[in-house]
Amino acid sequence: MSDLFGRITDNQDVIRKLLSKIPGFNGYIERENRRASDKLLREAIADRFEQQWQRISALQTELISTGGIMFIDDLERAAIKIRQFVDRIRHASYGYSPFFDAVKIREEELAKVYEYDLALLNSVDEVSRAVDNVETSIGSDGLPASIRHLTSLAQQTVDAFNLRSEVLMGGINSGENS
């Protein structure tokens, strides 16, 4: 995650670097960089999950054409969870203000947010494998189990994003109680 923050800070122009030497202004630049990093990361995660949602939609069409209409509702539950997740992460506040406005963010809190971000990025691969499994299970007895597994992973992704949001809003997982 620090690579993303580094990419943002490396792309600053000379004027911003000059202004960063002015007392108080550097904190403003750091806050904006944190917000920009958060937005870029969320967009990347949303794009990857959008691809999985599109794959699930294509599988729904395939199920209809191969006579698996009885599984459409089950697969739709997974598709809805992924779609809602994509919409939530894509349209979430651009760097939750109280968290990103802090001149100095506690490293433990930032590390916790990055842990959730990494978990979300890793879950894209898990969801992709689950979609692969659904695809290969079409027409077999394993289809219901593969759809349940995909739905479970989709819910875990939503839950991880909810926990990330709690950290950003200063919830119980943010370390404030320590």
PDB file of C-alpha atoms in Angstrom:
ATOM      1  CA  MET A   1       0.000   0.000   0.000  1.00  0.00           C
ATOM      2  CA  SER A   2       2.929   2.330   0.643  1.00  0.00           C
ATOM      3  CA  ASP A   3       3.763   2.064  -3.076  1.00  0.00           C
ATOM      4  CA  LEU A   4       0.441   3.689  -3.895  1.00  0.00           C
ATOM      5  CA  PHE A   5       1.065   6.499  -1.406  1.00  0.00           C
ATOM      6  CA  GLY A   6       4.581   6.874  -2.814  1.00  0.00           C
ATOM      7  CA  ARG A   7       3.233   7.102  -6.344  1.00  0.00           C
ATOM      8  CA  ILE A   8       0.953   9.933  -5.302  1.00  0.00           C
ATOM      9  CA  THR A   9       3.693  11.829  -3.492  1.00  0.00           C
ATOM     10  CA  ASP A  10       6.274  11.279  -6.247  1.00  0.00           C
ATOM     11  CA  ASN A  11       3.974  12.876  -8.802  1.00  0.00           C
ATOM     12  CA  GLN A  12       3.779  16.178  -6.951  1.00  0.00           C
ATOM     13  CA  ASP A  13       4.949  19.148  -8.906  1.00  0.00           C
ATOM     14  CA  VAL A  14       7.728  21.498  -7.815  1.00  0.00           C
ATOM     15  CA  ILE A  15       5.305  24.112  -6.450  1.00  0.00           C
ATOM     16  CA  ARG A  16       3.656  21.601  -4.122  1.00  0.00           C
ATOM     17  CA  LYS A  17       7.071  20.470  -2.929  1.00  0.00           C
ATOM     18  CA  LEU A  18       8.012  24.084  -2.290  1.00  0.00           C
ATOM     19  CA  LEU A  19       4.748  24.759  -0.469  1.00  0.00           C
ATOM     20  CA  SER A  20       5.278  21.650   1.628  1.00  0.00           C
ATOM     21  CA  LYS A  21       8.136  23.517   3.302  1.00  0.00           C
ATOM     22  CA  ILE A  22       5.681  26.117   4.646  1.00  0.00           C
ATOM     23  CA  PRO A  23       4.636  25.310   8.237  1.00  0.00           C
ATOM     24  CA  GLY A  24       1.167  23.771   8.356  1.00  0.00           C
ATOM     25  CA  PHE A  25       0.889  23.332   4.620  1.00  0.00           C
ATOM     26  CA  ASN A  26       2.749  20.038   4.624  1.00  0.00           C
ATOM     27  CA  GLY A  27       0.006  18.493   6.779  1.00  0.00           C
ATOM     28  CA  TYR A  28      -2.571  19.631   4.242  1.00  0.00           C
ATOM     29  CA  ILE A  29      -0.632  17.985   1.402  1.00  0.00           C
ATOM     30  CA  GLU A  30      -0.253  14.754   3.390  1.00  0.00           C
ATOM     31  CA  ARG A  31      -4.007  14.660   4.069  1.00  0.00           C
ATOM     32  CA  GLU A  32      -4.777  15.164   0.388  1.00  0.00           C
ATOM     33  CA  ASN A  33      -2.263  12.466  -0.558  1.00  0.00           C
ATOM     34  CA  ARG A  34      -3.885  10.014   1.873  1.00  0.00           C
ATOM     35  CA  ARG A  35      -7.291  10.788   0.393  1.00  0.00           C
ATOM     36  CA  ALA A  36      -6.018  10.387  -3.175  1.00  0.00           C
ATOM     37  CA  SER A  37      -4.343   7.080  -2.277  1.00  0.00           C
ATOM     38  CA  ASP A  38      -7.543   5.822  -0.668  1.00  0.00           C
ATOM     39  CA  LYS A  39      -9.592   6.757  -3.713  1.00  0.00           C
ATOM     40  CA  LEU A  40      -7.174   5.109  -6.176  1.00  0.00           C
ATOM     41  CA  LEU A  41      -7.077   1.950  -4.126  1.00  0.00           C
ATOM     42  CA  ARG A  42     -10.862   1.751  -3.802  1.00  0.00           C
ATOM     43  CA  GLU A  43     -11.258   2.303  -7.554  1.00  0.00           C
ATOM     44  CA  ALA A  44      -8.802  -0.518  -8.293  1.00  0.00           C
ATOM     45  CA  ILE A  45     -10.629  -2.885  -5.934  1.00  0.00           C
ATOM     46  CA  ALA A  46     -14.019  -1.910  -7.384  1.00  0.00           C
ATOM     47  CA  ASP A  47     -12.785  -2.459 -10.956  1.00  0.00           C
ATOM     48  CA  ARG A  48     -11.543  -5.956 -10.135  1.00  0.00           C
ATOM     49  CA  PHE A  49     -14.793  -6.927  -8.442  1.00  0.00           C
ATOM     50  CA  GLU A  50     -16.755  -5.413 -11.322  1.00  0.00           C
ATOM     51  CA  GLN A  51     -15.027  -7.908 -13.615  1.00  0.00           C
ATOM     52  CA  GLN A  52     -16.145 -10.766 -11.368  1.00  0.00           C
ATOM     53  CA  TRP A  53     -19.705  -9.439 -11.314  1.00  0.00           C
ATOM     54  CA  GLN A  54     -19.682  -9.390 -15.122  1.00  0.00           C
ATOM     55  CA  ARG A  55     -18.469 -12.993 -15.158  1.00  0.00           C
ATOM     56  CA  ILE A  56     -21.289 -13.999 -12.799  1.00  0.00           C
ATOM     57  CA  SER A  57     -23.808 -12.249 -15.052  1.00  0.00           C
ATOM     58  CA  ALA A  58     -22.487 -14.199 -18.031  1.00  0.00           C
ATOM     59  CA  LEU A  59     -22.809 -17.431 -16.046  1.00  0.00           C
ATOM     60  CA  GLN A  60     -26.434 -16.602 -15.288  1.00  0.00           C
ATOM     61  CA  THR A  61     -27.081 -16.347 -19.016  1.00  0.00           C
ATOM     62  CA  GLU A  62     -25.281 -19.645 -19.556  1.00  0.00           C
ATOM     63  CA  LEU A  63     -27.362 -21.306 -16.833  1.00  0.00           C
ATOM     64  CA  ILE A  64     -30.567 -20.187 -18.530  1.00  0.00           C
ATOM     65  CA  SER A  65     -29.437 -21.505 -21.906  1.00  0.00           C
ATOM     66  CA  THR A  66     -28.327 -24.862 -20.473  1.00  0.00           C
ATOM     67  CA  GLY A  67     -31.510 -25.514 -18.504  1.00  0.00           C
ATOM     68  CA  GLY A  68     -30.156 -24.553 -15.093  1.00  0.00           C
ATOM     69  CA  ILE A  69     -32.840 -21.958 -14.444  1.00  0.00           C
ATOM     70  CA  MET A  70     -33.476 -23.442 -10.976  1.00  0.00           C
ATOM     71  CA  PHE A  71     -30.046 -22.111  -9.892  1.00  0.00           C
ATOM     72  CA  ILE A  72     -30.521 -18.546 -11.139  1.00  0.00           C
ATOM     73  CA  ASP A  73     -31.916 -17.198  -7.853  1.00  0.00           C
ATOM     74  CA  ASP A  74     -29.050 -18.702  -5.868  1.00  0.00           C
ATOM     75  CA  LEU A  75     -26.440 -17.263  -8.208  1.00  0.00           C
ATOM     76  CA  GLU A  76     -28.288 -13.943  -8.215  1.00  0.00           C
ATOM     77  CA  ARG A  77     -27.761 -13.687  -4.432  1.00  0.00           C
ATOM     78  CA  ALA A  78     -23.998 -13.791  -4.995  1.00  0.00           C
ATOM     79  CA  ALA A  79     -24.259 -11.344  -7.903  1.00  0.00           C
ATOM     80  CA  ILE A  80     -26.269  -8.873  -5.814  1.00  0.00           C
ATOM     81  CA  LYS A  81     -23.738  -8.984  -2.967  1.00  0.00           C
ATOM     82  CA  ILE A  82     -20.866  -8.343  -5.377  1.00  0.00           C
ATOM     83  CA  ARG A  83     -22.774  -5.563  -7.182  1.00  0.00           C
ATOM     84  CA  GLN A  84     -23.692  -3.844  -3.914  1.00  0.00           C
ATOM     85  CA  PHE A  85     -20.100  -4.143  -2.729  1.00  0.00           C
ATOM     86  CA  VAL A  86     -18.793  -2.604  -5.961  1.00  0.00           C
ATOM     87  CA  ASP A  87     -21.280   0.257  -5.697  1.00  0.00           C
ATOM     88  CA  ARG A  88     -20.488   0.885  -2.025  1.00  0.00           C
ATOM     89  CA  ILE A  89     -16.729   0.904  -2.454  1.00  0.00           C
ATOM     90  CA  ARG A  90     -16.859   2.958  -5.640  1.00  0.00           C
ATOM     91  CA  HIS A  91     -19.154   5.593  -4.133  1.00  0.00           C
ATOM     92  CA  ALA A  92     -17.809   5.649  -0.583  1.00  0.00           C
ATOM     93  CA  SER A  93     -16.714   9.000   0.768  1.00  0.00           C
ATOM     94  CA  TYR A  94     -13.474  10.194  -0.773  1.00  0.00           C
ATOM     95  CA  GLY A  95     -11.252   9.480   2.225  1.00  0.00           C
ATOM     96  CA  TYR A  96     -13.407   9.563   5.357  1.00  0.00           C
ATOM     97  CA  SER A  97     -12.840  13.088   6.661  1.00  0.00           C
ATOM     98  CA  PRO A  98     -12.258  12.656  10.408  1.00  0.00           C
ATOM     99  CA  PHE A  99      -9.763   9.872   9.716  1.00  0.00           C
ATOM    100  CA  PHE A 100      -7.918  11.444   6.807  1.00  0.00           C
ATOM    101  CA  ASP A 101      -8.113  15.012   8.163  1.00  0.00           C
ATOM    102  CA  ALA A 102      -5.904  14.188  11.101  1.00  0.00           C
ATOM    103  CA  VAL A 103      -2.536  15.872  10.763  1.00  0.00           C
ATOM    104  CA  LYS A 104      -0.972  12.763  12.260  1.00  0.00           C
ATOM    105  CA  ILE A 105      -2.731   9.449  11.853  1.00  0.00           C
ATOM    106  CA  ARG A 106      -1.736   6.755  14.299  1.00  0.00           C
ATOM    107  CA  GLU A 107       0.309   4.141  12.493  1.00  0.00           C
ATOM    108  CA  GLU A 108      -1.721   1.313  14.055  1.00  0.00           C
ATOM    109  CA  GLU A 109      -4.946   2.739  12.607  1.00  0.00           C
ATOM    110  CA  LEU A 110      -3.453   3.232   9.168  1.00  0.00           C
ATOM    111  CA  ALA A 111      -1.949  -0.264   9.271  1.00  0.00           C
ATOM    112  CA  LYS A 112      -5.375  -1.689  10.172  1.00  0.00           C
ATOM    113  CA  VAL A 113      -6.988   0.074   7.188  1.00  0.00           C
ATOM    114  CA  TYR A 114      -4.243  -1.238   4.907  1.00  0.00           C
ATOM    115  CA  GLU A 115      -4.746  -4.761   6.295  1.00  0.00           C
ATOM    116  CA  TYR A 116      -8.402  -4.577   5.285  1.00  0.00           C
ATOM    117  CA  ASP A 117      -7.421  -3.172   1.884  1.00  0.00           C
ATOM    118  CA  LEU A 118      -5.008  -6.048   1.352  1.00  0.00           C
ATOM    119  CA  ALA A 119      -7.683  -8.529   2.437  1.00  0.00           C
ATOM    120  CA  LEU A 120     -10.090  -6.993  -0.088  1.00  0.00           C
ATOM    121  CA  LEU A 121      -7.502  -7.238  -2.868  1.00  0.00           C
ATOM    122  CA  ASN A 122      -6.770 -10.861  -1.939  1.00  0.00           C
ATOM    123  CA  SER A 123     -10.464 -11.673  -1.836  1.00  0.00           C
ATOM    124  CA  VAL A 124     -10.753 -10.743  -5.520  1.00  0.00           C
ATOM    125  CA  ASP A 125      -8.607 -13.780  -6.337  1.00  0.00           C
ATOM    126  CA  GLU A 126     -10.686 -15.996  -4.046  1.00  0.00           C
ATOM    127  CA  VAL A 127     -13.916 -14.777  -5.635  1.00  0.00           C
ATOM    128  CA  SER A 128     -12.424 -15.295  -9.098  1.00  0.00           C
ATOM    129  CA  ARG A 129     -11.539 -18.908  -8.238  1.00  0.00           C
ATOM    130  CA  ALA A 130     -15.053 -19.415  -6.861  1.00  0.00           C
ATOM    131  CA  VAL A 131     -16.540 -18.050 -10.105  1.00  0.00           C
ATOM    132  CA  ASP A 132     -14.249 -20.439 -12.015  1.00  0.00           C
ATOM    133  CA  ASN A 133     -15.581 -23.262  -9.858  1.00  0.00           C
ATOM    134  CA  VAL A 134     -19.195 -22.296 -10.567  1.00  0.00           C
ATOM    135  CA  GLU A 135     -18.399 -22.213 -14.275  1.00  0.00           C
ATOM    136  CA  THR A 136     -16.834 -25.674 -14.285  1.00  0.00           C
ATOM    137  CA  SER A 137     -19.653 -27.036 -12.093  1.00  0.00           C
ATOM    138  CA  ILE A 138     -22.437 -26.088 -14.507  1.00  0.00           C
ATOM    139  CA  GLY A 139     -24.266 -29.273 -15.403  1.00  0.00           C
ATOM    140  CA  SER A 140     -22.855 -31.220 -12.457  1.00  0.00           C
ATOM    141  CA  ASP A 141     -24.030 -32.130  -8.964  1.00  0.00           C
ATOM    142  CA  GLY A 142     -21.411 -29.743  -7.540  1.00  0.00           C
ATOM    143  CA  LEU A 143     -23.137 -26.607  -8.826  1.00  0.00           C
ATOM    144  CA  PRO A 144     -25.245 -25.834  -5.721  1.00  0.00           C
ATOM    145  CA  ALA A 145     -22.208 -26.139  -3.425  1.00  0.00           C
ATOM    146  CA  SER A 146     -20.057 -23.965  -5.693  1.00  0.00           C
ATOM    147  CA  ILE A 147     -22.761 -21.276  -5.759  1.00  0.00           C
ATOM    148  CA  ARG A 148     -23.082 -21.394  -1.938  1.00  0.00           C
ATOM    149  CA  HIS A 149     -19.309 -21.006  -1.634  1.00  0.00           C
ATOM    150  CA  LEU A 150     -19.323 -18.008  -3.984  1.00  0.00           C
ATOM    151  CA  THR A 151     -22.179 -16.412  -2.038  1.00  0.00           C
ATOM    152  CA  SER A 152     -20.297 -16.963   1.219  1.00  0.00           C
ATOM    153  CA  LEU A 153     -17.143 -15.322  -0.177  1.00  0.00           C
ATOM    154  CA  ALA A 154     -19.202 -12.398  -1.461  1.00  0.00           C
ATOM    155  CA  GLN A 155     -20.639 -11.896   2.034  1.00  0.00           C
ATOM    156  CA  GLN A 156     -17.161 -12.094   3.596  1.00  0.00           C
ATOM    157  CA  THR A 157     -16.046  -9.342   1.228  1.00  0.00           C
ATOM    158  CA  VAL A 158     -18.954  -7.129   2.275  1.00  0.00           C
ATOM    159  CA  ASP A 159     -18.141  -7.840   5.938  1.00  0.00           C
ATOM    160  CA  ALA A 160     -14.462  -6.922   5.452  1.00  0.00           C
ATOM    161  CA  PHE A 161     -15.455  -3.627   3.854  1.00  0.00           C
ATOM    162  CA  ASN A 162     -17.816  -2.922   6.762  1.00  0.00           C
ATOM    163  CA  LEU A 163     -14.980  -3.518   9.237  1.00  0.00           C
ATOM    164  CA  ARG A 164     -12.704  -1.230   7.221  1.00  0.00           C
ATOM    165  CA  SER A 165     -15.401   1.445   7.374  1.00  0.00           C
ATOM    166  CA  GLU A 166     -15.633   1.030  11.160  1.00  0.00           C
ATOM    167  CA  VAL A 167     -11.899   1.677  11.478  1.00  0.00           C
ATOM    168  CA  LEU A 168     -12.181   4.804   9.346  1.00  0.00           C
ATOM    169  CA  MET A 169     -15.048   6.079  11.476  1.00  0.00           C
ATOM    170  CA  GLY A 170     -13.214   5.373  14.713  1.00  0.00           C
ATOM    171  CA  GLY A 171     -15.134   2.236  15.581  1.00  0.00           C
ATOM    172  CA  ILE A 172     -14.224  -0.484  17.993  1.00  0.00           C
ATOM    173  CA  ASN A 173     -11.575  -1.974  15.698  1.00  0.00           C
ATOM    174  CA  SER A 174      -9.586   1.223  15.332  1.00  0.00           C
ATOM    175  CA  GLY A 175      -7.485   0.788  18.443  1.00  0.00           C
ATOM    176  CA  GLU A 176      -8.962   3.857  20.152  1.00  0.00           C
ATOM    177  CA  ASN A 177      -9.776   1.807  23.224  1.00  0.00           C
ATOM    178  CA  SER A 178      -6.153   0.824  23.809  1.00  0.00           C
TER     179      SER A 178
END
